[in-house]
mmCIF file of C-alpha atoms in Angstrom:
data_model
loop_
_atom_site.group_PDB
_atom_site.id
_atom_site.type_symbol
_atom_site.label_atom_id
_atom_site.label_comp_id
_atom_site.label_asym_id
_atom_site.label_seq_id
_atom_site.Cartn_x
_atom_site.Cartn_y
_atom_site.Cartn_z
ATOM 1 C CA MET A 1 17.114 14.571 10.397
ATOM 2 C CA SER A 2 19.132 11.874 8.653
ATOM 3 C CA ARG A 3 17.221 9.120 6.951
ATOM 4 C CA PRO A 4 17.687 5.604 8.343
ATOM 5 C CA GLY A 5 19.131 3.082 5.936
ATOM 6 C CA ARG A 6 16.893 0.459 4.421
ATOM 7 C CA PRO A 7 16.857 -2.883 6.213
ATOM 8 C CA LYS A 8 18.718 -5.844 4.867
ATOM 9 C CA GLY A 9 16.714 -8.202 2.741
ATOM 10 C CA GLU A 10 14.212 -5.532 1.725
ATOM 11 C CA HIS A 11 12.014 -7.144 -0.855
ATOM 12 C CA ARG A 12 10.985 -5.976 -4.296
ATOM 13 C CA SER A 13 7.359 -5.749 -5.296
ATOM 14 C CA ALA A 14 5.153 -5.089 -8.318
ATOM 15 C CA GLN A 15 3.596 -2.207 -10.137
ATOM 16 C CA ARG A 16 -0.202 -2.237 -9.947
ATOM 17 C CA ALA A 17 -0.749 -2.627 -13.662
ATOM 18 C CA GLY A 18 1.290 -3.304 -16.753
ATOM 19 C CA ASN A 19 4.015 -5.782 -17.541
ATOM 20 C CA SER A 20 5.054 -8.605 -15.276
ATOM 21 C CA ILE A 21 8.197 -8.317 -13.209
ATOM 22 C CA ASN A 22 10.395 -10.628 -11.206
ATOM 23 C CA PRO A 23 8.692 -11.870 -8.021
ATOM 24 C CA PRO A 24 9.688 -9.861 -4.942
ATOM 25 C CA SER A 25 12.234 -11.335 -2.598
ATOM 26 C CA ARG A 26 11.155 -11.881 0.984
ATOM 27 C CA SER A 27 12.010 -9.688 3.926
ATOM 28 C CA LYS A 28 11.358 -9.492 7.595
ATOM 29 C CA GLY A 29 8.842 -6.964 8.860
ATOM 30 C CA GLU A 30 10.063 -3.408 8.488
ATOM 31 C CA HIS A 31 9.060 -0.450 10.620
ATOM 32 C CA ARG A 32 9.397 3.121 9.480
ATOM 33 C CA SER A 33 7.730 6.454 10.098
ATOM 34 C CA ALA A 34 7.635 9.883 8.488
ATOM 35 C CA GLN A 35 11.111 11.370 8.382
ATOM 36 C CA HIS A 36 10.607 15.131 8.345
ATOM 37 C CA GLU A 37 11.443 17.280 11.339
ATOM 38 C CA GLY A 38 8.800 16.979 14.065
ATOM 39 C CA SER A 39 6.970 14.077 12.437
ATOM 40 C CA PRO A 40 5.184 11.582 14.667
ATOM 41 C CA VAL A 41 7.072 8.399 15.431
ATOM 42 C CA SER A 42 5.207 5.125 15.080
ATOM 43 C CA VAL A 43 5.483 3.244 18.364
ATOM 44 C CA ALA A 44 3.571 -0.001 18.658
ATOM 45 C CA ALA A 45 1.273 -0.147 21.664
ATOM 46 C CA PRO A 46 0.628 -3.474 23.419
ATOM 47 C CA GLY A 47 -1.343 -5.661 21.036
ATOM 48 C CA ALA A 48 -0.830 -3.250 18.126
ATOM 49 C CA GLU A 49 1.301 -5.685 16.129
ATOM 50 C CA SER A 50 -1.353 -8.419 16.273
ATOM 51 C CA ALA A 51 -4.046 -5.896 15.303
ATOM 52 C CA ASP A 52 -1.932 -4.684 12.382
ATOM 53 C CA LEU A 53 -1.492 -8.257 11.215
ATOM 54 C CA ALA A 54 -5.214 -9.010 11.459
ATOM 55 C CA PHE A 55 -6.211 -5.933 9.469
ATOM 56 C CA MET A 56 -3.478 -6.527 6.902
ATOM 57 C CA ARG A 57 -4.786 -10.042 6.374
ATOM 58 C CA ALA A 58 -8.225 -8.577 5.726
ATOM 59 C CA ALA A 59 -6.587 -6.413 3.054
ATOM 60 C CA LEU A 60 -4.769 -9.452 1.660
ATOM 61 C CA ALA A 61 -8.084 -11.278 1.294
ATOM 62 C CA ILE A 62 -9.350 -8.366 -0.810
ATOM 63 C CA ALA A 63 -6.126 -8.467 -2.832
ATOM 64 C CA ALA A 64 -6.700 -12.162 -3.546
ATOM 65 C CA GLU A 65 -10.203 -11.307 -4.815
ATOM 66 C CA ALA A 66 -8.655 -8.727 -7.143
ATOM 67 C CA ALA A 67 -6.253 -11.362 -8.484
ATOM 68 C CA ALA A 68 -9.187 -13.674 -9.191
ATOM 69 C CA ARG A 69 -10.682 -10.901 -11.353
ATOM 70 C CA GLY A 70 -7.437 -10.559 -13.290
ATOM 71 C CA GLU A 71 -6.326 -7.382 -11.523
ATOM 72 C CA VAL A 72 -2.908 -6.923 -9.919
ATOM 73 C CA PRO A 73 -3.532 -8.141 -6.346
ATOM 74 C CA VAL A 74 -3.664 -5.096 -4.112
ATOM 75 C CA GLY A 75 -6.187 -4.680 -1.315
ATOM 76 C CA ALA A 76 -6.838 -2.021 1.305
ATOM 77 C CA VAL A 77 -8.985 -1.400 4.366
ATOM 78 C CA VAL A 78 -9.642 1.721 6.430
ATOM 79 C CA VAL A 79 -9.979 1.189 10.181
ATOM 80 C CA ARG A 80 -11.450 3.478 12.828
ATOM 81 C CA ASP A 81 -11.776 2.590 16.513
ATOM 82 C CA GLY A 82 -10.819 -1.008 15.812
ATOM 83 C CA ALA A 83 -13.444 -1.581 13.096
ATOM 84 C CA ILE A 84 -13.160 -1.691 9.309
ATOM 85 C CA ILE A 85 -15.174 1.152 7.785
ATOM 86 C CA GLY A 86 -13.839 1.012 4.229
ATOM 87 C CA ARG A 87 -12.661 -1.689 1.824
ATOM 88 C CA GLY A 88 -11.149 -1.528 -1.639
ATOM 89 C CA GLY A 89 -9.498 -3.760 -4.199
ATOM 90 C CA ASN A 90 -7.437 -2.891 -7.234
ATOM 91 C CA SER A 91 -9.733 -2.489 -10.274
ATOM 92 C CA PRO A 92 -8.271 -0.191 -12.977
ATOM 93 C CA ILE A 93 -8.754 -2.833 -15.685
ATOM 94 C CA ALA A 94 -12.389 -3.599 -14.877
ATOM 95 C CA HIS A 95 -13.319 0.077 -14.591
ATOM 96 C CA ASN A 96 -11.033 1.399 -17.341
ATOM 97 C CA ASP A 97 -9.903 3.843 -14.675
ATOM 98 C CA PRO A 98 -6.245 4.563 -13.925
ATOM 99 C CA THR A 99 -7.234 5.970 -10.528
ATOM 100 C CA ALA A 100 -9.034 2.801 -9.398
ATOM 101 C CA HIS A 101 -6.344 1.683 -6.976
ATOM 102 C CA ALA A 102 -7.200 -0.189 -3.798
ATOM 103 C CA GLU A 103 -6.433 2.760 -1.538
ATOM 104 C CA ILE A 104 -8.687 5.113 -3.505
ATOM 105 C CA ALA A 105 -11.559 2.620 -3.391
ATOM 106 C CA ALA A 106 -11.112 2.077 0.359
ATOM 107 C CA LEU A 107 -11.006 5.823 1.049
ATOM 108 C CA ARG A 108 -14.178 6.361 -0.966
ATOM 109 C CA ASP A 109 -15.924 3.507 0.821
ATOM 110 C CA ALA A 110 -14.916 4.860 4.230
ATOM 111 C CA GLY A 111 -15.989 8.381 3.304
ATOM 112 C CA ARG A 112 -19.427 7.118 2.320
ATOM 113 C CA ALA A 113 -19.671 5.107 5.528
ATOM 114 C CA ILE A 114 -19.124 8.099 7.828
ATOM 115 C CA GLY A 115 -20.464 10.832 5.555
ATOM 116 C CA ASN A 116 -17.230 12.800 5.446
ATOM 117 C CA TYR A 117 -14.363 13.102 2.969
ATOM 118 C CA ARG A 118 -11.989 13.662 5.885
ATOM 119 C CA LEU A 119 -10.960 10.557 7.807
ATOM 120 C CA PRO A 120 -9.037 11.813 10.872
ATOM 121 C CA GLY A 121 -8.094 9.207 13.432
ATOM 122 C CA CYS A 122 -8.265 6.417 10.848
ATOM 123 C CA THR A 123 -5.615 3.917 9.773
ATOM 124 C CA LEU A 124 -5.297 2.688 6.204
ATOM 125 C CA TYR A 125 -3.863 -0.787 5.630
ATOM 126 C CA VAL A 126 -2.727 -1.668 2.116
ATOM 127 C CA THR A 127 -0.864 -4.666 0.748
ATOM 128 C CA LEU A 128 1.482 -2.662 -1.502
ATOM 129 C CA GLU A 129 3.355 0.570 -0.831
ATOM 130 C CA PRO A 130 1.195 3.442 -2.118
ATOM 131 C CA CYS A 131 2.076 5.316 -5.288
ATOM 132 C CA ALA A 132 2.256 9.120 -5.432
ATOM 133 C CA MET A 133 -1.411 9.409 -6.425
ATOM 134 C CA CYS A 134 -2.592 7.297 -3.500
ATOM 135 C CA ALA A 135 -0.205 8.981 -1.073
ATOM 136 C CA GLY A 136 -1.731 12.312 -2.048
ATOM 137 C CA ALA A 137 -5.248 10.985 -1.515
ATOM 138 C CA ILE A 138 -4.249 9.614 1.896
ATOM 139 C CA MET A 139 -2.954 13.044 2.876
ATOM 140 C CA HIS A 140 -6.079 14.817 1.611
ATOM 141 C CA ALA A 141 -8.235 12.394 3.621
ATOM 142 C CA ARG A 142 -6.212 13.229 6.759
ATOM 143 C CA ILE A 143 -5.483 9.578 7.477
ATOM 144 C CA ALA A 144 -3.600 9.409 10.777
ATOM 145 C CA ARG A 145 -1.614 6.237 10.106
ATOM 146 C CA LEU A 146 -0.626 4.239 7.043
ATOM 147 C CA VAL A 147 0.414 0.589 7.236
ATOM 148 C CA PHE A 148 1.630 -1.223 4.125
ATOM 149 C CA ALA A 149 3.008 -4.681 3.409
ATOM 150 C CA ALA A 150 5.260 -5.043 0.341
ATOM 151 C CA ARG A 151 7.467 -2.284 -1.019
ATOM 152 C CA ASP A 152 7.132 -1.068 -4.605
ATOM 153 C CA PRO A 153 10.573 -0.131 -5.966
ATOM 154 C CA LYS A 154 9.124 1.297 -9.187
ATOM 155 C CA THR A 155 6.310 3.572 -7.973
ATOM 156 C CA GLY A 156 6.442 3.508 -4.158
ATOM 157 C CA ALA A 157 5.953 6.922 -2.547
ATOM 158 C CA CYS A 158 6.857 5.939 1.023
ATOM 159 C CA GLY A 159 10.602 5.812 0.527
ATOM 160 C CA SER A 160 11.199 3.400 -2.346
ATOM 161 C CA VAL A 161 11.148 6.012 -5.125
ATOM 162 C CA VAL A 162 10.107 9.164 -3.258
ATOM 163 C CA ASP A 163 8.996 9.728 0.317
ATOM 164 C CA LEU A 164 6.052 12.114 0.208
ATOM 165 C CA PHE A 165 5.230 11.530 3.863
ATOM 166 C CA ALA A 166 8.665 12.897 4.745
ATOM 167 C CA GLU A 167 8.173 16.069 2.721
ATOM 168 C CA ALA A 168 8.079 18.857 5.300
ATOM 169 C CA ARG A 169 6.494 21.331 2.874
ATOM 170 C CA LEU A 170 3.279 19.278 2.736
ATOM 171 C CA ASN A 171 0.738 20.191 5.383
ATOM 172 C CA HIS A 172 -0.342 16.736 6.547
ATOM 173 C CA HIS A 173 1.728 13.718 7.482
ATOM 174 C CA ALA A 174 0.596 10.255 8.468
ATOM 175 C CA VAL A 175 2.700 7.958 10.593
ATOM 176 C CA VAL A 176 3.932 5.219 8.248
ATOM 177 C CA THR A 177 4.704 1.596 9.087
ATOM 178 C CA GLY A 178 5.958 -0.737 6.350
ATOM 179 C CA GLY A 179 6.619 -4.442 6.014
ATOM 180 C CA VAL A 180 3.600 -5.830 7.895
ATOM 181 C CA ASP A 181 2.993 -9.337 6.496
ATOM 182 C CA ALA A 182 5.212 -8.384 3.567
ATOM 183 C CA GLU A 183 6.060 -11.986 2.720
ATOM 184 C CA ALA A 184 2.403 -12.893 2.194
ATOM 185 C CA SER A 185 1.874 -9.910 -0.078
ATOM 186 C CA ALA A 186 5.069 -10.637 -2.001
ATOM 187 C CA ALA A 187 3.997 -14.255 -2.479
ATOM 188 C CA LEU A 188 0.579 -13.191 -3.774
ATOM 189 C CA LEU A 189 2.122 -10.738 -6.224
ATOM 190 C CA GLY A 190 4.733 -13.251 -7.337
ATOM 191 C CA ALA A 191 2.131 -15.968 -7.949
ATOM 192 C CA PHE A 192 -0.053 -13.555 -9.915
ATOM 193 C CA PHE A 193 2.712 -12.503 -12.281
ATOM 194 C CA ALA A 194 4.006 -16.069 -12.633
ATOM 195 C CA ALA A 195 0.525 -17.164 -13.717
ATOM 196 C CA ARG A 196 0.309 -14.238 -16.125
ATOM 197 C CA ARG A 197 3.607 -15.205 -17.724
ATOM 198 C CA ARG A 198 2.376 -18.771 -18.212
ATOM 199 C CA THR A 199 -0.819 -17.655 -19.921
ATOM 200 C CA GLU A 200 0.654 -14.907 -22.103
ATOM 201 C CA PRO A 201 1.274 -16.052 -25.700
ATOM 202 C CA GLU A 202 4.900 -16.623 -26.503
ATOM 203 C CA ALA A 203 6.523 -13.989 -28.659
ATOM 204 C CA SER A 204 6.841 -15.022 -32.269
ATOM 205 C CA PRO A 205 10.418 -15.664 -33.427
ATOM 206 C CA SER A 206 12.051 -12.783 -35.251
#
């Protein structure tokens, strides 16, 4: 199956940790799904768009809390049957843990909540396109649907750098929707890195 082209105005986003980058440009909401043969196609049911927006804003609130702690602002929630069962914010700096991404924290929280490491029938909402590590964890958890806001052109594993959910050789595939409230996420990331640049000491002249 041929891959659809990326939409015009697709924004740029940030890596979860490390050096600052240029703020992402804004884009309109983007919809995409897994691209391998026989993959499910994400079709919004009546009221689904408003529900996606509400849950993404819950994730954005967690991302803002991460920014207040000095972490790159990424937040995630896991939803089952219309209720949030897991929450997570980016915290690799605080925990000295390179795996402490928002998605991982939300998956762990949800697993504890239901007493199972598998999360079938659940949707994960995250404010930044997952990296390869988080995409793998999402697959292992058997998440049914992934919804993300801003794209990550440097580490994104949902089509920006690689598209693991379109890899037919992998044995689980979530339906993927991108670009939900992307402008809000891009603004949060841009403000965070702008503030970091202002507070970083200027380089000494050579």
